PDB file of C-alpha atoms in Angstrom:
ATOM      1  CA  MET T   1       0.390  -0.076   0.096  1.00 94.00           C
ATOM      2  CA  HIS T   2       1.245   3.566  -0.317  1.00 97.00           C
ATOM      3  CA  PHE T   3      -0.052   7.040   1.180  1.00 98.00           C
ATOM      4  CA  VAL T   4      -1.708   9.726  -0.283  1.00 97.00           C
ATOM      5  CA  ASN T   5      -2.952  13.029   1.624  1.00 98.00           C
ATOM      6  CA  ALA T   6      -6.341  13.123  -0.833  1.00 97.00           C
ATOM      7  CA  LYS T   7      -7.980  17.381  -1.536  1.00 96.00           C
ATOM      8  CA  GLY T   8     -11.669  15.949  -0.452  1.00 95.00           C
ATOM      9  CA  ILE T   9     -13.276  13.474   0.679  1.00 97.00           C
ATOM     10  CA  LEU T  10     -17.081  12.868   0.236  1.00 97.00           C
ATOM     11  CA  SER T  11     -18.300  13.635  -3.895  1.00 95.00           C
ATOM     12  CA  ALA T  12     -21.409  15.747  -5.076  1.00 94.00           C
ATOM     13  CA  GLY T  13     -23.940  13.066  -3.699  1.00 95.00           C
ATOM     14  CA  ASN T  14     -21.938  12.573   0.560  1.00 97.00           C
ATOM     15  CA  GLY T  15     -20.112   9.085  -1.077  1.00 97.00           C
ATOM     16  CA  MET T  16     -16.498   8.599  -0.166  1.00 97.00           C
ATOM     17  CA  ASN T  17     -14.174   6.077  -0.877  1.00 95.00           C
ATOM     18  CA  ILE T  18     -11.121   5.864   1.817  1.00 97.00           C
ATOM     19  CA  TYR T  19      -9.072   3.672   0.220  1.00 97.00           C
ATOM     20  CA  ARG T  20      -7.830   3.047  -3.565  1.00 95.00           C
ATOM     21  CA  GLY T  21      -7.895  -0.529  -4.714  1.00 95.00           C
ATOM     22  CA  CYS T  22      -8.426  -3.436  -2.971  1.00 95.00           C
ATOM     23  CA  THR T  23      -7.212  -6.675  -2.291  1.00 96.00           C
ATOM     24  CA  HIS T  24     -10.402  -8.918  -2.026  1.00 97.00           C
ATOM     25  CA  GLY T  25      -9.077 -10.582  -4.795  1.00 96.00           C
ATOM     26  CA  CYS T  26     -13.081 -10.952  -6.647  1.00 97.00           C
ATOM     27  CA  ILE T  27     -12.440 -12.663  -9.767  1.00 97.00           C
ATOM     28  CA  TYR T  28     -15.712 -10.258 -11.451  1.00 97.00           C
ATOM     29  CA  CYS T  29     -14.487  -6.448  -9.911  1.00 95.00           C
ATOM     30  CA  ASP T  30     -15.337  -3.550 -12.179  1.00 95.00           C
ATOM     31  CA  ALA T  31     -13.283  -1.653  -9.888  1.00 94.00           C
ATOM     32  CA  ARG T  32     -10.923  -2.792 -11.841  1.00 94.00           C
ATOM     33  CA  SER T  33     -11.977  -1.444 -14.871  1.00 95.00           C
ATOM     34  CA  ASP T  34      -9.666   0.984 -17.058  1.00 94.00           C
ATOM     35  CA  CYS T  35     -12.001   3.486 -16.810  1.00 93.00           C
ATOM     36  CA  TYR T  36     -11.619   4.648 -14.047  1.00 92.00           C
ATOM     37  CA  GLY T  37      -7.809   5.272 -14.440  1.00 90.00           C
ATOM     38  CA  PHE T  38      -5.844   2.974 -11.979  1.00 89.00           C
ATOM     39  CA  THR T  39      -1.751   3.955 -12.180  1.00 88.00           C
ATOM     40  CA  HIS T  40      -0.915   1.480  -9.471  1.00 89.00           C
ATOM     41  CA  SER T  41      -1.561  -1.619  -9.273  1.00 93.00           C
ATOM     42  CA  PHE T  42      -5.026  -2.387  -8.055  1.00 94.00           C
ATOM     43  CA  GLU T  43      -4.159  -4.344  -5.271  1.00 95.00           C
ATOM     44  CA  ASP T  44      -1.273  -2.196  -4.107  1.00 96.00           C
ATOM     45  CA  ILE T  45      -4.190   0.050  -1.815  1.00 97.00           C
ATOM     46  CA  GLU T  46      -4.237   3.976  -2.179  1.00 97.00           C
ATOM     47  CA  VAL T  47      -4.271   4.829   1.247  1.00 98.00           C
ATOM     48  CA  LYS T  48      -5.522   8.627   1.515  1.00 98.00           C
ATOM     49  CA  GLN T  49      -3.675   9.317   5.161  1.00 98.00           C
ATOM     50  CA  ASN T  50      -5.644  12.714   6.030  1.00 98.00           C
ATOM     51  CA  ALA T  51      -9.668  10.643   5.258  1.00 98.00           C
ATOM     52  CA  PRO T  52     -10.515  11.973   9.011  1.00 98.00           C
ATOM     53  CA  GLU T  53      -9.483  15.551   8.780  1.00 98.00           C
ATOM     54  CA  LEU T  54     -10.993  15.628   5.496  1.00 98.00           C
ATOM     55  CA  LEU T  55     -14.221  14.536   6.616  1.00 98.00           C
ATOM     56  CA  GLU T  56     -14.416  16.264   9.954  1.00 98.00           C
ATOM     57  CA  LYS T  57     -14.236  19.540   8.407  1.00 97.00           C
ATOM     58  CA  ALA T  58     -16.288  18.220   5.642  1.00 97.00           C
ATOM     59  CA  LEU T  59     -19.127  17.783   8.321  1.00 98.00           C
ATOM     60  CA  ARG T  60     -17.978  20.882  10.957  1.00 96.00           C
ATOM     61  CA  SER T  61     -18.642  22.798   7.948  1.00 94.00           C
ATOM     62  CA  LYS T  62     -22.988  21.368   6.546  1.00 94.00           C
ATOM     63  CA  ARG T  63     -25.375  23.105   7.494  1.00 91.00           C
ATOM     64  CA  LEU T  64     -27.729  20.447   7.001  1.00 95.00           C
ATOM     65  CA  ARG T  65     -26.621  16.763   8.227  1.00 96.00           C
ATOM     66  CA  CYS T  66     -27.242  13.763   5.908  1.00 97.00           C
ATOM     67  CA  MET T  67     -26.583  10.633   4.744  1.00 98.00           C
ATOM     68  CA  ILE T  68     -22.691   9.063   4.508  1.00 98.00           C
ATOM     69  CA  GLY T  69     -22.393   6.148   1.807  1.00 98.00           C
ATOM     70  CA  THR T  70     -18.561   4.469   1.662  1.00 97.00           C
ATOM     71  CA  GLY T  71     -17.987   1.463   0.148  1.00 95.00           C
ATOM     72  CA  ALA T  72     -19.139   2.219  -3.234  1.00 89.00           C
ATOM     73  CA  MET T  73     -15.621   1.720  -4.737  1.00 87.00           C
ATOM     74  CA  CYS T  74     -13.622   0.199  -2.425  1.00 91.00           C
ATOM     75  CA  ASP T  75     -14.214  -2.052   0.794  1.00 97.00           C
ATOM     76  CA  PRO T  76     -13.543   0.310   3.757  1.00 97.00           C
ATOM     77  CA  TYR T  77     -13.088  -3.123   5.525  1.00 98.00           C
ATOM     78  CA  MET T  78     -10.139  -4.696   3.068  1.00 94.00           C
ATOM     79  CA  HIS T  79      -6.923  -5.867   4.895  1.00 95.00           C
ATOM     80  CA  CYS T  80      -5.198  -2.874   5.823  1.00 97.00           C
ATOM     81  CA  GLU T  81      -7.770  -1.181   7.302  1.00 98.00           C
ATOM     82  CA  ASN T  82      -7.495  -3.537  10.754  1.00 96.00           C
ATOM     83  CA  GLN T  83      -3.907  -1.920  11.045  1.00 97.00           C
ATOM     84  CA  LEU T  84      -4.662   1.297  10.085  1.00 98.00           C
ATOM     85  CA  ARG T  85      -8.263   1.972  11.406  1.00 98.00           C
ATOM     86  CA  LEU T  86      -9.847   4.774   9.258  1.00 98.00           C
ATOM     87  CA  THR T  87     -12.897   3.681   8.809  1.00 98.00           C
ATOM     88  CA  ARG T  88     -13.015   3.528  12.583  1.00 98.00           C
ATOM     89  CA  LYS T  89     -11.906   6.537  12.563  1.00 98.00           C
ATOM     90  CA  CYS T  90     -13.893   8.171  10.362  1.00 98.00           C
ATOM     91  CA  ASN T  91     -16.954   5.605  11.478  1.00 98.00           C
ATOM     92  CA  GLU T  92     -16.416   7.589  14.962  1.00 98.00           C
ATOM     93  CA  ILE T  93     -16.583  10.927  12.821  1.00 98.00           C
ATOM     94  CA  ILE T  94     -19.708  10.838  11.545  1.00 98.00           C
ATOM     95  CA  ASP T  95     -21.269   9.908  14.984  1.00 98.00           C
ATOM     96  CA  LYS T  96     -19.461  13.010  16.322  1.00 98.00           C
ATOM     97  CA  TYR T  97     -21.208  15.028  14.636  1.00 97.00           C
ATOM     98  CA  GLY T  98     -24.207  13.517  14.429  1.00 97.00           C
ATOM     99  CA  PHE T  99     -24.753  12.604  10.509  1.00 98.00           C
ATOM    100  CA  GLY T 100     -26.159   9.113   9.557  1.00 98.00           C
ATOM    101  CA  LEU T 101     -23.938   6.030   7.452  1.00 98.00           C
ATOM    102  CA  ALA T 102     -24.691   3.953   4.729  1.00 98.00           C
ATOM    103  CA  ILE T 103     -21.516   1.668   4.650  1.00 98.00           C
ATOM    104  CA  GLN T 104     -21.083  -1.488   2.278  1.00 98.00           C
ATOM    105  CA  THR T 105     -18.821  -4.357   2.427  1.00 98.00           C
ATOM    106  CA  LYS T 106     -18.017  -7.951   1.706  1.00 98.00           C
ATOM    107  CA  SER T 107     -16.552  -8.601   5.430  1.00 98.00           C
ATOM    108  CA  ALA T 108     -17.972  -9.462   8.580  1.00 98.00           C
ATOM    109  CA  ASN T 109     -15.226  -7.562   9.937  1.00 98.00           C
ATOM    110  CA  VAL T 110     -17.665  -5.181   9.589  1.00 98.00           C
ATOM    111  CA  LEU T 111     -18.888  -5.950  13.073  1.00 98.00           C
ATOM    112  CA  ARG T 112     -15.916  -4.739  14.660  1.00 98.00           C
ATOM    113  CA  ASP T 113     -17.386  -0.573  14.628  1.00 98.00           C
ATOM    114  CA  ILE T 114     -20.831  -2.580  16.244  1.00 98.00           C
ATOM    115  CA  ASP T 115     -20.610  -0.259  18.525  1.00 98.00           C
ATOM    116  CA  LEU T 116     -20.799   2.967  16.527  1.00 98.00           C
ATOM    117  CA  PHE T 117     -23.394   2.054  13.795  1.00 98.00           C
ATOM    118  CA  LYS T 118     -25.448   1.319  17.708  1.00 98.00           C
ATOM    119  CA  SER T 119     -25.540   4.823  18.385  1.00 98.00           C
ATOM    120  CA  ILE T 120     -25.028   5.928  14.837  1.00 98.00           C
ATOM    121  CA  ASN T 121     -28.538   4.568  15.273  1.00 97.00           C
ATOM    122  CA  CYS T 122     -29.548   5.814  17.673  1.00 97.00           C
ATOM    123  CA  GLN T 123     -29.411   9.200  16.751  1.00 95.00           C
ATOM    124  CA  SER T 124     -29.741   9.528  13.485  1.00 97.00           C
ATOM    125  CA  LYS T 125     -29.648   6.456  10.747  1.00 98.00           C
ATOM    126  CA  CYS T 126     -26.842   3.898  10.455  1.00 98.00           C
ATOM    127  CA  VAL T 127     -27.513   0.505   7.354  1.00 98.00           C
ATOM    128  CA  VAL T 128     -25.042  -1.867   6.723  1.00 98.00           C
ATOM    129  CA  GLN T 129     -24.957  -3.456   3.444  1.00 98.00           C
ATOM    130  CA  MET T 130     -23.706  -6.144   2.267  1.00 98.00           C
ATOM    131  CA  THR T 131     -23.055  -8.278  -1.005  1.00 98.00           C
ATOM    132  CA  LEU T 132     -23.911 -11.585  -1.792  1.00 98.00           C
ATOM    133  CA  THR T 133     -22.731 -13.905  -4.993  1.00 97.00           C
ATOM    134  CA  THR T 134     -23.234 -17.382  -4.268  1.00 97.00           C
ATOM    135  CA  PHE T 135     -24.648 -19.510  -1.399  1.00 97.00           C
ATOM    136  CA  ASP T 136     -21.733 -22.576  -1.964  1.00 97.00           C
ATOM    137  CA  GLU T 137     -19.422 -21.657   0.080  1.00 98.00           C
ATOM    138  CA  GLU T 138     -16.463 -23.603  -2.209  1.00 97.00           C
ATOM    139  CA  LEU T 139     -17.718 -21.189  -4.759  1.00 98.00           C
ATOM    140  CA  CYS T 140     -17.826 -18.407  -2.795  1.00 98.00           C
ATOM    141  CA  LYS T 141     -13.793 -19.199  -1.970  1.00 97.00           C
ATOM    142  CA  ILE T 142     -12.835 -19.288  -5.797  1.00 98.00           C
ATOM    143  CA  LEU T 143     -15.578 -16.413  -6.558  1.00 98.00           C
ATOM    144  CA  GLU T 144     -14.270 -13.912  -3.796  1.00 98.00           C
ATOM    145  CA  PRO T 145     -11.024 -15.948  -2.020  1.00 97.00           C
ATOM    146  CA  ASN T 146      -9.524 -12.697   0.289  1.00 97.00           C
ATOM    147  CA  VAL T 147     -12.804 -12.038   2.259  1.00 97.00           C
ATOM    148  CA  SER T 148     -15.206 -13.580   4.269  1.00 98.00           C
ATOM    149  CA  THR T 149     -17.647 -16.286   2.380  1.00 98.00           C
ATOM    150  CA  THR T 150     -21.170 -16.168   2.597  1.00 98.00           C
ATOM    151  CA  LYS T 151     -21.837 -17.895   5.642  1.00 98.00           C
ATOM    152  CA  GLU T 152     -19.593 -15.437   7.792  1.00 98.00           C
ATOM    153  CA  ARG T 153     -21.342 -12.539   6.109  1.00 98.00           C
ATOM    154  CA  PHE T 154     -24.890 -13.746   6.575  1.00 98.00           C
ATOM    155  CA  ASP T 155     -23.801 -14.367  10.062  1.00 98.00           C
ATOM    156  CA  ALA T 156     -22.753 -10.740  10.393  1.00 98.00           C
ATOM    157  CA  LEU T 157     -26.079  -9.998   8.497  1.00 98.00           C
ATOM    158  CA  MET T 158     -28.131 -12.265  11.270  1.00 98.00           C
ATOM    159  CA  THR T 159     -25.464 -10.251  14.183  1.00 98.00           C
ATOM    160  CA  LEU T 160     -26.591  -6.653  13.386  1.00 98.00           C
ATOM    161  CA  LYS T 161     -30.256  -7.561  12.982  1.00 98.00           C
ATOM    162  CA  GLU T 162     -30.236  -8.893  16.324  1.00 98.00           C
ATOM    163  CA  ASN T 163     -28.330  -5.251  17.366  1.00 98.00           C
ATOM    164  CA  GLY T 164     -30.911  -2.850  15.722  1.00 98.00           C
ATOM    165  CA  ILE T 165     -28.943  -2.257  12.737  1.00 98.00           C
ATOM    166  CA  PRO T 166     -30.794  -2.351   9.056  1.00 98.00           C
ATOM    167  CA  THR T 167     -29.308  -4.023   6.453  1.00 98.00           C
ATOM    168  CA  VAL T 168     -29.378  -4.064   2.855  1.00 98.00           C
ATOM    169  CA  VAL T 169     -27.801  -6.910   0.312  1.00 98.00           C
ATOM    170  CA  TRP T 170     -26.699  -6.737  -3.364  1.00 98.00           C
ATOM    171  CA  LEU T 171     -27.191  -9.453  -5.610  1.00 98.00           C
ATOM    172  CA  SER T 172     -24.627  -9.445  -7.249  1.00 94.00           C
ATOM    173  CA  PRO T 173     -23.077 -10.309  -9.667  1.00 97.00           C
ATOM    174  CA  ILE T 174     -25.079 -13.511 -10.713  1.00 98.00           C
ATOM    175  CA  LEU T 175     -22.372 -15.232 -13.291  1.00 98.00           C
ATOM    176  CA  PRO T 176     -23.894 -16.535 -16.306  1.00 98.00           C
ATOM    177  CA  PHE T 177     -23.186 -20.983 -15.674  1.00 98.00           C
ATOM    178  CA  ILE T 178     -21.474 -20.022 -13.081  1.00 98.00           C
ATOM    179  CA  ASN T 179     -24.013 -19.163 -10.872  1.00 98.00           C
ATOM    180  CA  ASP T 180     -27.447 -18.735 -12.067  1.00 98.00           C
ATOM    181  CA  THR T 181     -29.271 -21.413 -10.975  1.00 98.00           C
ATOM    182  CA  GLU T 182     -32.257 -20.672  -8.953  1.00 98.00           C
ATOM    183  CA  GLU T 183     -30.334 -23.162  -5.822  1.00 98.00           C
ATOM    184  CA  ASN T 184     -27.863 -20.271  -5.356  1.00 98.00           C
ATOM    185  CA  LEU T 185     -31.372 -17.809  -5.601  1.00 98.00           C
ATOM    186  CA  ARG T 186     -32.728 -19.364  -3.265  1.00 98.00           C
ATOM    187  CA  GLY T 187     -30.215 -19.804  -0.631  1.00 98.00           C
ATOM    188  CA  ILE T 188     -29.617 -15.892  -0.710  1.00 98.00           C
ATOM    189  CA  LEU T 189     -32.663 -15.362  -0.469  1.00 98.00           C
ATOM    190  CA  ASP T 190     -33.263 -17.672   2.319  1.00 98.00           C
ATOM    191  CA  TYR T 191     -30.290 -16.202   3.777  1.00 98.00           C
ATOM    192  CA  CYS T 192     -31.672 -12.470   3.154  1.00 98.00           C
ATOM    193  CA  ILE T 193     -35.608 -13.639   5.278  1.00 98.00           C
ATOM    194  CA  LYS T 194     -34.379 -15.188   8.396  1.00 98.00           C
ATOM    195  CA  ALA T 195     -31.741 -12.127   8.336  1.00 98.00           C
ATOM    196  CA  GLU T 196     -34.873  -9.600   8.168  1.00 98.00           C
ATOM    197  CA  VAL T 197     -33.015  -7.769   5.364  1.00 98.00           C
ATOM    198  CA  LYS T 198     -34.608  -4.429   4.289  1.00 98.00           C
ATOM    199  CA  GLY T 199     -33.747  -4.669   0.775  1.00 98.00           C
ATOM    200  CA  ILE T 200     -32.731  -5.950  -1.834  1.00 98.00           C
ATOM    201  CA  ILE T 201     -30.614  -4.356  -4.757  1.00 98.00           C
ATOM    202  CA  CYS T 202     -30.623  -6.435  -7.683  1.00 98.00           C
ATOM    203  CA  PHE T 203     -29.670  -5.302 -11.414  1.00 95.00           C
ATOM    204  CA  GLY T 204     -30.780  -7.959 -13.031  1.00 94.00           C
ATOM    205  CA  MET T 205     -29.075 -11.867 -13.370  1.00 98.00           C
ATOM    206  CA  GLY T 206     -26.249 -11.318 -15.164  1.00 98.00           C
ATOM    207  CA  VAL T 207     -22.538  -9.519 -14.640  1.00 98.00           C
ATOM    208  CA  THR T 208     -21.424  -6.468 -16.702  1.00 97.00           C
ATOM    209  CA  LEU T 209     -17.805  -6.460 -17.781  1.00 97.00           C
ATOM    210  CA  ARG T 210     -15.513  -3.637 -19.682  1.00 96.00           C
ATOM    211  CA  ASP T 211     -11.648  -3.664 -20.286  1.00 95.00           C
ATOM    212  CA  GLY T 212      -9.688  -3.849 -17.383  1.00 94.00           C
ATOM    213  CA  ASP T 213     -12.438  -5.890 -15.399  1.00 95.00           C
ATOM    214  CA  ARG T 214     -13.375  -8.246 -19.032  1.00 97.00           C
ATOM    215  CA  GLU T 215      -9.190  -9.591 -19.133  1.00 96.00           C
ATOM    216  CA  TYR T 216      -9.224 -10.397 -15.679  1.00 96.00           C
ATOM    217  CA  PHE T 217     -12.679 -12.176 -15.435  1.00 98.00           C
ATOM    218  CA  TYR T 218     -11.514 -14.457 -18.214  1.00 98.00           C
ATOM    219  CA  ASN T 219      -8.336 -15.517 -16.783  1.00 97.00           C
ATOM    220  CA  ALA T 220      -9.587 -16.935 -14.013  1.00 98.00           C
ATOM    221  CA  LEU T 221     -12.234 -18.663 -15.903  1.00 98.00           C
ATOM    222  CA  ASP T 222      -9.581 -20.459 -18.104  1.00 97.00           C
ATOM    223  CA  LYS T 223      -7.986 -20.742 -14.395  1.00 97.00           C
ATOM    224  CA  HIS T 224     -10.876 -22.186 -12.722  1.00 98.00           C
ATOM    225  CA  PHE T 225     -13.555 -22.940 -15.568  1.00 98.00           C
ATOM    226  CA  PRO T 226     -11.707 -24.611 -17.795  1.00 97.00           C
ATOM    227  CA  GLY T 227     -14.134 -23.901 -21.552  1.00 97.00           C
ATOM    228  CA  VAL T 228     -16.291 -21.755 -19.692  1.00 98.00           C
ATOM    229  CA  LYS T 229     -14.397 -18.831 -21.181  1.00 98.00           C
ATOM    230  CA  ALA T 230     -15.490 -19.928 -24.513  1.00 98.00           C
ATOM    231  CA  LYS T 231     -18.875 -19.694 -23.869  1.00 98.00           C
ATOM    232  CA  TYR T 232     -18.798 -16.062 -22.829  1.00 98.00           C
ATOM    233  CA  GLN T 233     -17.229 -15.282 -26.236  1.00 97.00           C
ATOM    234  CA  LYS T 234     -19.450 -16.629 -28.128  1.00 97.00           C
ATOM    235  CA  LYS T 235     -22.325 -15.364 -26.754  1.00 97.00           C
ATOM    236  CA  TYR T 236     -21.085 -12.577 -25.521  1.00 97.00           C
ATOM    237  CA  GLY T 237     -18.435 -10.730 -27.478  1.00 95.00           C
ATOM    238  CA  ASN T 238     -17.276  -8.138 -26.037  1.00 94.00           C
ATOM    239  CA  ALA T 239     -20.680  -6.862 -24.749  1.00 97.00           C
ATOM    240  CA  TYR T 240     -20.776  -4.798 -21.516  1.00 97.00           C
ATOM    241  CA  GLU T 241     -24.126  -6.282 -19.947  1.00 97.00           C
ATOM    242  CA  LEU T 242     -24.402 -10.142 -20.026  1.00 98.00           C
ATOM    243  CA  LEU T 243     -27.115 -11.280 -18.741  1.00 98.00           C
ATOM    244  CA  SER T 244     -28.192 -15.089 -18.387  1.00 98.00           C
ATOM    245  CA  ASP T 245     -30.233 -17.564 -20.020  1.00 97.00           C
ATOM    246  CA  ASN T 246     -32.400 -18.078 -16.690  1.00 98.00           C
ATOM    247  CA  GLN T 247     -32.970 -14.569 -15.843  1.00 97.00           C
ATOM    248  CA  ALA T 248     -36.882 -14.302 -16.553  1.00 98.00           C
ATOM    249  CA  LYS T 249     -37.158 -17.142 -14.520  1.00 98.00           C
ATOM    250  CA  LEU T 250     -35.242 -16.203 -12.056  1.00 98.00           C
ATOM    251  CA  ASN T 251     -36.369 -13.239 -12.089  1.00 98.00           C
ATOM    252  CA  LYS T 252     -39.844 -14.213 -11.591  1.00 98.00           C
ATOM    253  CA  ILE T 253     -38.026 -15.746  -8.401  1.00 98.00           C
ATOM    254  CA  PHE T 254     -36.885 -12.752  -7.265  1.00 98.00           C
ATOM    255  CA  LYS T 255     -39.328 -10.095  -7.309  1.00 98.00           C
ATOM    256  CA  ALA T 256     -42.183 -13.037  -5.367  1.00 98.00           C
ATOM    257  CA  GLU T 257     -40.115 -13.919  -3.108  1.00 98.00           C
ATOM    258  CA  CYS T 258     -39.396 -10.226  -2.005  1.00 98.00           C
ATOM    259  CA  GLU T 259     -42.720  -9.536  -2.129  1.00 98.00           C
ATOM    260  CA  LYS T 260     -43.615 -12.346   0.148  1.00 98.00           C
ATOM    261  CA  HIS T 261     -41.508 -11.836   3.019  1.00 98.00           C
ATOM    262  CA  GLY T 262     -42.120  -7.517   2.535  1.00 98.00           C
ATOM    263  CA  ILE T 263     -37.815  -6.739   1.133  1.00 98.00           C
ATOM    264  CA  MET T 264     -37.868  -3.814  -0.886  1.00 98.00           C
ATOM    265  CA  SER T 265     -36.804  -5.075  -3.891  1.00 98.00           C
ATOM    266  CA  ASP T 266     -36.986  -2.182  -6.804  1.00 98.00           C
ATOM    267  CA  ILE T 267     -33.939  -0.510  -7.178  1.00 97.00           C
ATOM    268  CA  ASN T 268     -34.757   3.495  -6.602  1.00 97.00           C
ATOM    269  CA  GLU T 269     -36.627   2.113  -3.471  1.00 98.00           C
ATOM    270  CA  CYS T 270     -33.560   0.800  -2.288  1.00 98.00           C
ATOM    271  CA  PHE T 271     -31.565   3.408  -3.264  1.00 98.00           C
ATOM    272  CA  SER T 272     -34.528   5.890  -1.674  1.00 98.00           C
ATOM    273  CA  TYR T 273     -33.839   4.582   1.554  1.00 98.00           C
ATOM    274  CA  LEU T 274     -30.711   4.152   1.731  1.00 98.00           C
ATOM    275  CA  ARG T 275     -29.988   8.042   1.413  1.00 97.00           C
ATOM    276  CA  GLU T 276     -33.148   8.978   3.573  1.00 97.00           C
ATOM    277  CA  PHE T 277     -32.501  10.497   6.561  1.00 97.00           C
ATOM    278  CA  PRO T 278     -34.160  10.823   9.485  1.00 93.00           C
ATOM    279  CA  GLU T 279     -36.880  13.750   9.051  1.00 77.00           C
ATOM    280  CA  LYS T 280     -36.515  14.413  12.788  1.00 63.00           C
ATOM    281  CA  TYR T 281     -33.027  14.977  12.522  1.00 54.00           C
ATOM    282  CA  GLU T 282     -32.666  17.235   9.500  1.00 52.00           C
ATOM    283  CA  GLN T 283     -31.605  20.647  11.038  1.00 49.00           C
ATOM    284  CA  THR T 284     -29.218  22.756  11.286  1.00 44.00           C
ATOM    285  CA  SER T 285     -25.751  21.003  12.524  1.00 43.00           C
ATOM    286  CA  PHE T 286     -25.107  22.692  15.916  1.00 40.00           C
ATOM    287  CA  PHE T 287     -20.900  22.394  15.045  1.00 37.00           C
TER     288      PHE T 287
END
């Protein structure tokens, strides 16, 4: 990893990324795509070492409190966070100034900060988002080799539920010829139902591939799934959106189960929920 001093930390939509790059090794990761302009190895994590100072300055000057999002591009609980604790420090600042938090991860290490999530949720709102890709634990270790398994993430979701922290699951990606099965979908949905998640974000039963990401993914297919790359190339060419042949059937199951169990499945509704700051706390900051 290497350290930089960033000029700013919050986007126009109040999102932040403390790290740039990742060590989780997910074979399908869109953040590897050339369009994001990485000038260093993806595994050589760029650390915005002044993130807490920048965040405190930004929140102190905001007139109205709002939700702060993190984890959209790079996981806030990747391996270096265990040592650096910058995500922890930023969560402390969000708690200190009474803002809300919508945090996204694939790591069960998110539970380290559950004390802060409970504090934030008491005074405003905290939502933990967890990505679930495959119900099969052995397959998970291939697709997402250096991060918590699906079962470990489910256990984290259960702990968050028991502590009153609302959760949202990202059901992504569904990889054609690999995990685009009814068995996989129902396994993940069963976890979501048991964990009483508020919503499930699913952009479709498929995956997206761009230059940079595609090459890394195809290399992984050659290593772990002999013959599958040829199927991708024949069916999809260099397409950006790769939808499963099973998408109609899987979408029907997904919608029906979410409706049956009162889980939000509309993407716009889910994102509105993540952005919505509780009305009773929409007031001028005193800091």
